[in-house]
């Protein structure tokens, strides 16, 4: 193991060790906190960051801070760091493996290239530390607990640009999409929704009638759809066409 690896692992362990509020939880950190409160574990890279976030959250009755020994059962894990470095990424990957908790990141400096890393680590929400007042922290925790995502406006713009670039450079050339339908499937179901029959769809798409039938049958089977009308309705409800 290199010296760099040893330092990185030691720093990650330091983050994990600080996943404990200075005052223990009364209920021992169960996953469902009492009275509808949200159980939260805080992971910080130093005691000053830890104390600041814990102090803000402890003042709010809807938050239940839990002990280190019960941290894996938290509804929400908050990781507080200066920047997204190797120890932070290692911790985020470890938290990602725990399916009972969702993770938010409070970060001081955010590099442009870190967005892809956070997506891969399953981070649900991001808040800049300079904006982390009590109300924003509680809003972040509530959103994460409800399964929602939160991003600063500029990061949301970068995410949309990233998705657009992914479509343009990777998916579109392969006839794929981020939806449950490929580009070819979506095109054929759109034509079905416009009233075209199999022969007309084959002519418009330059595929054989047999291929059109096979594609529509495969979509119906995969999505458990009863008929073409059901397929059109499904695609429209889910914004796929």
PDB file of C-alpha atoms in Angstrom:
ATOM      1  CA  UNK A   1       0.000   0.000   0.000  1.00  0.00           C
ATOM      2  CA  UNK A   2       1.423   3.406  -0.956  1.00  0.00           C
ATOM      3  CA  UNK A   3       1.739   6.347   1.422  1.00  0.00           C
ATOM      4  CA  UNK A   4      -1.010   8.139  -0.532  1.00  0.00           C
ATOM      5  CA  UNK A   5      -3.394   5.192  -0.094  1.00  0.00           C
ATOM      6  CA  UNK A   6      -2.637   5.053   3.645  1.00  0.00           C
ATOM      7  CA  UNK A   7      -3.391   8.754   4.046  1.00  0.00           C
ATOM      8  CA  UNK A   8      -6.579   8.452   1.999  1.00  0.00           C
ATOM      9  CA  UNK A   9      -7.876   5.548   4.088  1.00  0.00           C
ATOM     10  CA  UNK A  10      -6.974   7.294   7.326  1.00  0.00           C
ATOM     11  CA  UNK A  11      -8.856  10.401   6.217  1.00  0.00           C
ATOM     12  CA  UNK A  12     -11.925   8.327   5.257  1.00  0.00           C
ATOM     13  CA  UNK A  13     -11.862   6.652   8.678  1.00  0.00           C
ATOM     14  CA  UNK A  14     -11.644  10.109  10.221  1.00  0.00           C
ATOM     15  CA  UNK A  15     -14.820  11.118   8.387  1.00  0.00           C
ATOM     16  CA  UNK A  16     -16.603   7.988   9.584  1.00  0.00           C
ATOM     17  CA  UNK A  17     -15.492   8.393  13.207  1.00  0.00           C
ATOM     18  CA  UNK A  18     -17.067  11.816  13.354  1.00  0.00           C
ATOM     19  CA  UNK A  19     -20.499  10.489  12.414  1.00  0.00           C
ATOM     20  CA  UNK A  20     -21.791  11.117  15.917  1.00  0.00           C
ATOM     21  CA  UNK A  21     -23.610  14.089  17.463  1.00  0.00           C
ATOM     22  CA  UNK A  22     -22.134  15.440  20.655  1.00  0.00           C
ATOM     23  CA  UNK A  23     -25.356  14.519  22.489  1.00  0.00           C
ATOM     24  CA  UNK A  24     -26.764  10.958  22.099  1.00  0.00           C
ATOM     25  CA  UNK A  25     -30.188  10.348  20.664  1.00  0.00           C
ATOM     26  CA  UNK A  26     -32.862   9.419  23.180  1.00  0.00           C
ATOM     27  CA  UNK A  27     -34.156   6.574  21.021  1.00  0.00           C
ATOM     28  CA  UNK A  28     -30.859   5.020  20.019  1.00  0.00           C
ATOM     29  CA  UNK A  29     -31.096   6.026  16.370  1.00  0.00           C
ATOM     30  CA  UNK A  30     -33.878   3.787  15.051  1.00  0.00           C
ATOM     31  CA  UNK A  31     -34.670   4.120  11.355  1.00  0.00           C
ATOM     32  CA  UNK A  32     -38.155   5.515  12.028  1.00  0.00           C
ATOM     33  CA  UNK A  33     -37.606   8.341  14.516  1.00  0.00           C
ATOM     34  CA  UNK A  34     -40.410   9.006  17.052  1.00  0.00           C
ATOM     35  CA  UNK A  35     -43.200  11.469  16.386  1.00  0.00           C
ATOM     36  CA  UNK A  36     -42.599  11.638  12.651  1.00  0.00           C
ATOM     37  CA  UNK A  37     -39.082  13.020  13.168  1.00  0.00           C
ATOM     38  CA  UNK A  38     -36.400  12.310  10.569  1.00  0.00           C
ATOM     39  CA  UNK A  39     -33.357  10.372  11.811  1.00  0.00           C
ATOM     40  CA  UNK A  40     -30.103  11.938  10.634  1.00  0.00           C
ATOM     41  CA  UNK A  41     -26.449  10.900  10.868  1.00  0.00           C
ATOM     42  CA  UNK A  42     -23.807  13.589  10.307  1.00  0.00           C
ATOM     43  CA  UNK A  43     -20.391  12.744   8.833  1.00  0.00           C
ATOM     44  CA  UNK A  44     -17.852  15.592   8.891  1.00  0.00           C
ATOM     45  CA  UNK A  45     -14.150  15.773   8.136  1.00  0.00           C
ATOM     46  CA  UNK A  46     -13.348  17.875  11.199  1.00  0.00           C
ATOM     47  CA  UNK A  47     -14.882  18.721  14.568  1.00  0.00           C
ATOM     48  CA  UNK A  48     -15.657  22.334  13.643  1.00  0.00           C
ATOM     49  CA  UNK A  49     -17.779  21.302  10.634  1.00  0.00           C
ATOM     50  CA  UNK A  50     -19.412  18.569  12.719  1.00  0.00           C
ATOM     51  CA  UNK A  51     -20.301  20.911  15.579  1.00  0.00           C
ATOM     52  CA  UNK A  52     -21.732  23.604  13.304  1.00  0.00           C
ATOM     53  CA  UNK A  53     -24.124  21.284  11.438  1.00  0.00           C
ATOM     54  CA  UNK A  54     -25.154  19.350  14.555  1.00  0.00           C
ATOM     55  CA  UNK A  55     -25.878  22.587  16.440  1.00  0.00           C
ATOM     56  CA  UNK A  56     -28.130  23.821  13.618  1.00  0.00           C
ATOM     57  CA  UNK A  57     -30.083  20.570  13.363  1.00  0.00           C
ATOM     58  CA  UNK A  58     -30.446  19.901  17.091  1.00  0.00           C
ATOM     59  CA  UNK A  59     -32.545  23.058  17.460  1.00  0.00           C
ATOM     60  CA  UNK A  60     -35.255  21.700  15.153  1.00  0.00           C
ATOM     61  CA  UNK A  61     -37.923  19.374  16.602  1.00  0.00           C
ATOM     62  CA  UNK A  62     -38.460  17.547  13.284  1.00  0.00           C
ATOM     63  CA  UNK A  63     -34.873  16.225  13.309  1.00  0.00           C
ATOM     64  CA  UNK A  64     -33.598  13.290  15.382  1.00  0.00           C
ATOM     65  CA  UNK A  65     -29.786  13.143  15.497  1.00  0.00           C
ATOM     66  CA  UNK A  66     -28.562   9.625  16.133  1.00  0.00           C
ATOM     67  CA  UNK A  67     -25.501   8.001  17.631  1.00  0.00           C
ATOM     68  CA  UNK A  68     -22.539   6.640  15.715  1.00  0.00           C
ATOM     69  CA  UNK A  69     -23.423   3.058  16.637  1.00  0.00           C
ATOM     70  CA  UNK A  70     -26.834   3.451  14.955  1.00  0.00           C
ATOM     71  CA  UNK A  71     -25.712   5.626  12.038  1.00  0.00           C
ATOM     72  CA  UNK A  72     -26.308   2.899   9.439  1.00  0.00           C
ATOM     73  CA  UNK A  73     -30.009   2.952  10.344  1.00  0.00           C
ATOM     74  CA  UNK A  74     -30.480   6.668   9.665  1.00  0.00           C
ATOM     75  CA  UNK A  75     -33.075   7.810   7.170  1.00  0.00           C
ATOM     76  CA  UNK A  76     -30.686  10.550   6.009  1.00  0.00           C
ATOM     77  CA  UNK A  77     -26.885  10.746   6.055  1.00  0.00           C
ATOM     78  CA  UNK A  78     -25.296  14.189   5.710  1.00  0.00           C
ATOM     79  CA  UNK A  79     -21.666  14.331   4.599  1.00  0.00           C
ATOM     80  CA  UNK A  80     -19.979  17.667   5.361  1.00  0.00           C
ATOM     81  CA  UNK A  81     -16.652  18.388   3.628  1.00  0.00           C
ATOM     82  CA  UNK A  82     -14.567  21.220   2.240  1.00  0.00           C
ATOM     83  CA  UNK A  83     -14.322  19.573  -1.165  1.00  0.00           C
ATOM     84  CA  UNK A  84     -15.082  16.287  -2.940  1.00  0.00           C
ATOM     85  CA  UNK A  85     -11.724  14.578  -2.427  1.00  0.00           C
ATOM     86  CA  UNK A  86     -10.775  10.891  -2.328  1.00  0.00           C
ATOM     87  CA  UNK A  87     -11.720  10.288   1.337  1.00  0.00           C
ATOM     88  CA  UNK A  88     -15.118  11.914   0.753  1.00  0.00           C
ATOM     89  CA  UNK A  89     -15.734   9.777  -2.344  1.00  0.00           C
ATOM     90  CA  UNK A  90     -14.787   6.617  -0.437  1.00  0.00           C
ATOM     91  CA  UNK A  91     -17.261   7.493   2.307  1.00  0.00           C
ATOM     92  CA  UNK A  92     -20.014   8.305  -0.209  1.00  0.00           C
ATOM     93  CA  UNK A  93     -19.480   4.930  -1.900  1.00  0.00           C
ATOM     94  CA  UNK A  94     -19.701   3.183   1.463  1.00  0.00           C
ATOM     95  CA  UNK A  95     -22.943   4.987   2.312  1.00  0.00           C
ATOM     96  CA  UNK A  96     -24.314   4.129  -1.136  1.00  0.00           C
ATOM     97  CA  UNK A  97     -24.173   0.448  -0.245  1.00  0.00           C
ATOM     98  CA  UNK A  98     -26.588   1.062   2.637  1.00  0.00           C
ATOM     99  CA  UNK A  99     -30.021   0.956   1.001  1.00  0.00           C
ATOM    100  CA  UNK A 100     -31.824   2.086   4.168  1.00  0.00           C
ATOM    101  CA  UNK A 101     -30.406   5.617   4.037  1.00  0.00           C
ATOM    102  CA  UNK A 102     -30.204   8.397   1.446  1.00  0.00           C
ATOM    103  CA  UNK A 103     -27.245  10.751   1.326  1.00  0.00           C
ATOM    104  CA  UNK A 104     -26.882  14.505   1.057  1.00  0.00           C
ATOM    105  CA  UNK A 105     -23.661  16.460   0.632  1.00  0.00           C
ATOM    106  CA  UNK A 106     -22.785  19.809   2.198  1.00  0.00           C
ATOM    107  CA  UNK A 107     -19.640  21.079   0.513  1.00  0.00           C
ATOM    108  CA  UNK A 108     -17.478  24.187   0.710  1.00  0.00           C
ATOM    109  CA  UNK A 109     -15.864  24.149  -2.741  1.00  0.00           C
ATOM    110  CA  UNK A 110     -17.376  22.279  -5.660  1.00  0.00           C
ATOM    111  CA  UNK A 111     -15.226  21.525  -8.690  1.00  0.00           C
ATOM    112  CA  UNK A 112     -17.015  21.294 -12.039  1.00  0.00           C
ATOM    113  CA  UNK A 113     -15.838  17.733 -12.624  1.00  0.00           C
ATOM    114  CA  UNK A 114     -17.247  16.496  -9.309  1.00  0.00           C
ATOM    115  CA  UNK A 115     -20.855  16.325 -10.540  1.00  0.00           C
ATOM    116  CA  UNK A 116     -20.349  13.026 -12.378  1.00  0.00           C
ATOM    117  CA  UNK A 117     -18.701  11.587  -9.261  1.00  0.00           C
ATOM    118  CA  UNK A 118     -21.679  12.533  -7.085  1.00  0.00           C
ATOM    119  CA  UNK A 119     -24.087  10.931  -9.556  1.00  0.00           C
ATOM    120  CA  UNK A 120     -22.058   7.724  -9.462  1.00  0.00           C
ATOM    121  CA  UNK A 121     -22.019   7.836  -5.630  1.00  0.00           C
ATOM    122  CA  UNK A 122     -25.807   8.120  -5.465  1.00  0.00           C
ATOM    123  CA  UNK A 123     -25.855  11.511  -3.731  1.00  0.00           C
ATOM    124  CA  UNK A 124     -29.455  12.722  -3.551  1.00  0.00           C
ATOM    125  CA  UNK A 125     -28.899  16.397  -2.720  1.00  0.00           C
ATOM    126  CA  UNK A 126     -26.155  19.019  -2.584  1.00  0.00           C
ATOM    127  CA  UNK A 127     -25.954  22.228  -0.553  1.00  0.00           C
ATOM    128  CA  UNK A 128     -23.045  24.655  -0.498  1.00  0.00           C
ATOM    129  CA  UNK A 129     -21.740  25.174   3.001  1.00  0.00           C
ATOM    130  CA  UNK A 130     -21.935  28.957   2.694  1.00  0.00           C
ATOM    131  CA  UNK A 131     -25.701  28.619   2.167  1.00  0.00           C
ATOM    132  CA  UNK A 132     -26.256  26.029   4.898  1.00  0.00           C
ATOM    133  CA  UNK A 133     -28.340  27.996   7.369  1.00  0.00           C
ATOM    134  CA  UNK A 134     -30.806  26.189   9.613  1.00  0.00           C
ATOM    135  CA  UNK A 135     -33.849  26.468   7.331  1.00  0.00           C
ATOM    136  CA  UNK A 136     -31.959  25.293   4.236  1.00  0.00           C
ATOM    137  CA  UNK A 137     -30.480  22.374   6.148  1.00  0.00           C
ATOM    138  CA  UNK A 138     -33.902  21.239   7.351  1.00  0.00           C
ATOM    139  CA  UNK A 139     -35.373  21.689   3.862  1.00  0.00           C
ATOM    140  CA  UNK A 140     -32.530  19.535   2.497  1.00  0.00           C
ATOM    141  CA  UNK A 141     -33.118  16.799   5.073  1.00  0.00           C
ATOM    142  CA  UNK A 142     -36.891  16.752   4.480  1.00  0.00           C
ATOM    143  CA  UNK A 143     -36.449  16.597   0.707  1.00  0.00           C
ATOM    144  CA  UNK A 144     -33.970  13.712   0.955  1.00  0.00           C
ATOM    145  CA  UNK A 145     -36.252  11.803   3.342  1.00  0.00           C
ATOM    146  CA  UNK A 146     -39.145  12.170   0.861  1.00  0.00           C
ATOM    147  CA  UNK A 147     -37.045  10.783  -1.972  1.00  0.00           C
ATOM    148  CA  UNK A 148     -36.546  14.141  -3.668  1.00  0.00           C
ATOM    149  CA  UNK A 149     -33.356  15.632  -5.069  1.00  0.00           C
ATOM    150  CA  UNK A 150     -31.959  19.094  -4.363  1.00  0.00           C
ATOM    151  CA  UNK A 151     -29.264  20.913  -6.342  1.00  0.00           C
ATOM    152  CA  UNK A 152     -28.117  24.547  -6.466  1.00  0.00           C
ATOM    153  CA  UNK A 153     -29.333  26.221  -9.639  1.00  0.00           C
ATOM    154  CA  UNK A 154     -25.951  26.280 -11.359  1.00  0.00           C
ATOM    155  CA  UNK A 155     -25.369  22.587 -10.641  1.00  0.00           C
ATOM    156  CA  UNK A 156     -28.813  21.740 -11.988  1.00  0.00           C
ATOM    157  CA  UNK A 157     -27.865  23.526 -15.200  1.00  0.00           C
ATOM    158  CA  UNK A 158     -24.647  21.510 -15.383  1.00  0.00           C
ATOM    159  CA  UNK A 159     -26.598  18.305 -14.800  1.00  0.00           C
ATOM    160  CA  UNK A 160     -28.985  19.091 -17.656  1.00  0.00           C
ATOM    161  CA  UNK A 161     -26.028  19.905 -19.905  1.00  0.00           C
ATOM    162  CA  UNK A 162     -24.437  16.604 -18.890  1.00  0.00           C
ATOM    163  CA  UNK A 163     -27.581  14.636 -19.737  1.00  0.00           C
ATOM    164  CA  UNK A 164     -27.910  16.457 -23.057  1.00  0.00           C
ATOM    165  CA  UNK A 165     -24.294  15.670 -23.895  1.00  0.00           C
ATOM    166  CA  UNK A 166     -24.849  12.032 -22.934  1.00  0.00           C
ATOM    167  CA  UNK A 167     -27.813  11.835 -25.306  1.00  0.00           C
ATOM    168  CA  UNK A 168     -25.941  13.524 -28.133  1.00  0.00           C
ATOM    169  CA  UNK A 169     -22.619  11.696 -27.941  1.00  0.00           C
ATOM    170  CA  UNK A 170     -23.474   8.275 -26.513  1.00  0.00           C
ATOM    171  CA  UNK A 171     -27.160   7.348 -26.721  1.00  0.00           C
ATOM    172  CA  UNK A 172     -28.403   8.919 -29.952  1.00  0.00           C
ATOM    173  CA  UNK A 173     -25.698   7.328 -32.174  1.00  0.00           C
ATOM    174  CA  UNK A 174     -26.744   3.921 -30.781  1.00  0.00           C
ATOM    175  CA  UNK A 175     -30.475   4.525 -31.076  1.00  0.00           C
ATOM    176  CA  UNK A 176     -30.880   4.501 -27.291  1.00  0.00           C
ATOM    177  CA  UNK A 177     -32.458   6.854 -24.761  1.00  0.00           C
ATOM    178  CA  UNK A 178     -32.694   7.375 -20.997  1.00  0.00           C
ATOM    179  CA  UNK A 179     -36.332   6.321 -21.050  1.00  0.00           C
ATOM    180  CA  UNK A 180     -37.668   2.772 -21.058  1.00  0.00           C
ATOM    181  CA  UNK A 181     -38.079   3.023 -24.853  1.00  0.00           C
ATOM    182  CA  UNK A 182     -35.378   3.096 -27.491  1.00  0.00           C
ATOM    183  CA  UNK A 183     -35.532   5.830 -30.113  1.00  0.00           C
ATOM    184  CA  UNK A 184     -36.941   3.328 -32.652  1.00  0.00           C
ATOM    185  CA  UNK A 185     -39.619   2.090 -30.226  1.00  0.00           C
ATOM    186  CA  UNK A 186     -40.651   5.630 -29.325  1.00  0.00           C
ATOM    187  CA  UNK A 187     -40.900   6.584 -32.997  1.00  0.00           C
ATOM    188  CA  UNK A 188     -43.131   3.616 -33.809  1.00  0.00           C
ATOM    189  CA  UNK A 189     -45.448   4.147 -30.830  1.00  0.00           C
ATOM    190  CA  UNK A 190     -45.724   7.819 -31.757  1.00  0.00           C
ATOM    191  CA  UNK A 191     -46.839   6.788 -35.241  1.00  0.00           C
ATOM    192  CA  UNK A 192     -49.342   4.368 -33.696  1.00  0.00           C
ATOM    193  CA  UNK A 193     -50.704   7.252 -31.612  1.00  0.00           C
ATOM    194  CA  UNK A 194     -51.193   9.229 -34.846  1.00  0.00           C
ATOM    195  CA  UNK A 195     -53.398   6.464 -36.250  1.00  0.00           C
ATOM    196  CA  UNK A 196     -50.999   4.772 -38.656  1.00  0.00           C
ATOM    197  CA  UNK A 197     -51.239   1.026 -39.250  1.00  0.00           C
ATOM    198  CA  UNK A 198     -48.422  -1.490 -39.496  1.00  0.00           C
ATOM    199  CA  UNK A 199     -47.878  -1.084 -43.249  1.00  0.00           C
ATOM    200  CA  UNK A 200     -47.809   2.721 -43.021  1.00  0.00           C
ATOM    201  CA  UNK A 201     -45.377   2.637 -40.080  1.00  0.00           C
ATOM    202  CA  UNK A 202     -43.123   0.289 -42.031  1.00  0.00           C
ATOM    203  CA  UNK A 203     -43.138   2.663 -44.984  1.00  0.00           C
ATOM    204  CA  UNK A 204     -42.411   5.757 -42.879  1.00  0.00           C
ATOM    205  CA  UNK A 205     -39.617   4.132 -40.851  1.00  0.00           C
ATOM    206  CA  UNK A 206     -38.107   2.083 -43.711  1.00  0.00           C
ATOM    207  CA  UNK A 207     -38.464  -1.125 -41.714  1.00  0.00           C
ATOM    208  CA  UNK A 208     -40.301  -4.236 -42.817  1.00  0.00           C
ATOM    209  CA  UNK A 209     -43.810  -4.895 -41.525  1.00  0.00           C
ATOM    210  CA  UNK A 210     -42.444  -7.931 -39.702  1.00  0.00           C
ATOM    211  CA  UNK A 211     -39.910  -5.729 -37.879  1.00  0.00           C
ATOM    212  CA  UNK A 212     -42.618  -3.235 -36.913  1.00  0.00           C
ATOM    213  CA  UNK A 213     -44.788  -6.025 -35.514  1.00  0.00           C
ATOM    214  CA  UNK A 214     -41.829  -7.494 -33.616  1.00  0.00           C
ATOM    215  CA  UNK A 215     -40.842  -4.145 -32.112  1.00  0.00           C
ATOM    216  CA  UNK A 216     -44.373  -3.328 -30.965  1.00  0.00           C
ATOM    217  CA  UNK A 217     -44.812  -6.846 -29.588  1.00  0.00           C
ATOM    218  CA  UNK A 218     -41.518  -6.613 -27.683  1.00  0.00           C
ATOM    219  CA  UNK A 219     -42.524  -3.276 -26.130  1.00  0.00           C
ATOM    220  CA  UNK A 220     -45.935  -4.651 -25.137  1.00  0.00           C
ATOM    221  CA  UNK A 221     -44.374  -7.736 -23.567  1.00  0.00           C
ATOM    222  CA  UNK A 222     -41.629  -5.852 -21.721  1.00  0.00           C
ATOM    223  CA  UNK A 223     -43.974  -3.218 -20.286  1.00  0.00           C
ATOM    224  CA  UNK A 224     -46.872  -5.681 -19.804  1.00  0.00           C
ATOM    225  CA  UNK A 225     -49.183  -3.711 -22.081  1.00  0.00           C
ATOM    226  CA  UNK A 226     -52.445  -5.226 -23.320  1.00  0.00           C
ATOM    227  CA  UNK A 227     -52.612  -3.671 -26.791  1.00  0.00           C
ATOM    228  CA  UNK A 228     -51.432  -0.775 -28.929  1.00  0.00           C
ATOM    229  CA  UNK A 229     -53.829   1.701 -27.328  1.00  0.00           C
ATOM    230  CA  UNK A 230     -52.495   0.758 -23.918  1.00  0.00           C
ATOM    231  CA  UNK A 231     -48.920   1.224 -25.195  1.00  0.00           C
ATOM    232  CA  UNK A 232     -49.731   4.709 -26.478  1.00  0.00           C
ATOM    233  CA  UNK A 233     -51.401   5.651 -23.198  1.00  0.00           C
ATOM    234  CA  UNK A 234     -48.424   4.363 -21.187  1.00  0.00           C
ATOM    235  CA  UNK A 235     -45.926   6.272 -23.314  1.00  0.00           C
ATOM    236  CA  UNK A 236     -47.914   9.512 -23.056  1.00  0.00           C
ATOM    237  CA  UNK A 237     -48.421   9.242 -19.285  1.00  0.00           C
ATOM    238  CA  UNK A 238     -44.704   8.750 -18.749  1.00  0.00           C
ATOM    239  CA  UNK A 239     -43.631  11.493 -21.171  1.00  0.00           C
ATOM    240  CA  UNK A 240     -41.894   9.038 -23.460  1.00  0.00           C
ATOM    241  CA  UNK A 241     -43.462  10.411 -26.637  1.00  0.00           C
TER     242      UNK A 241
END
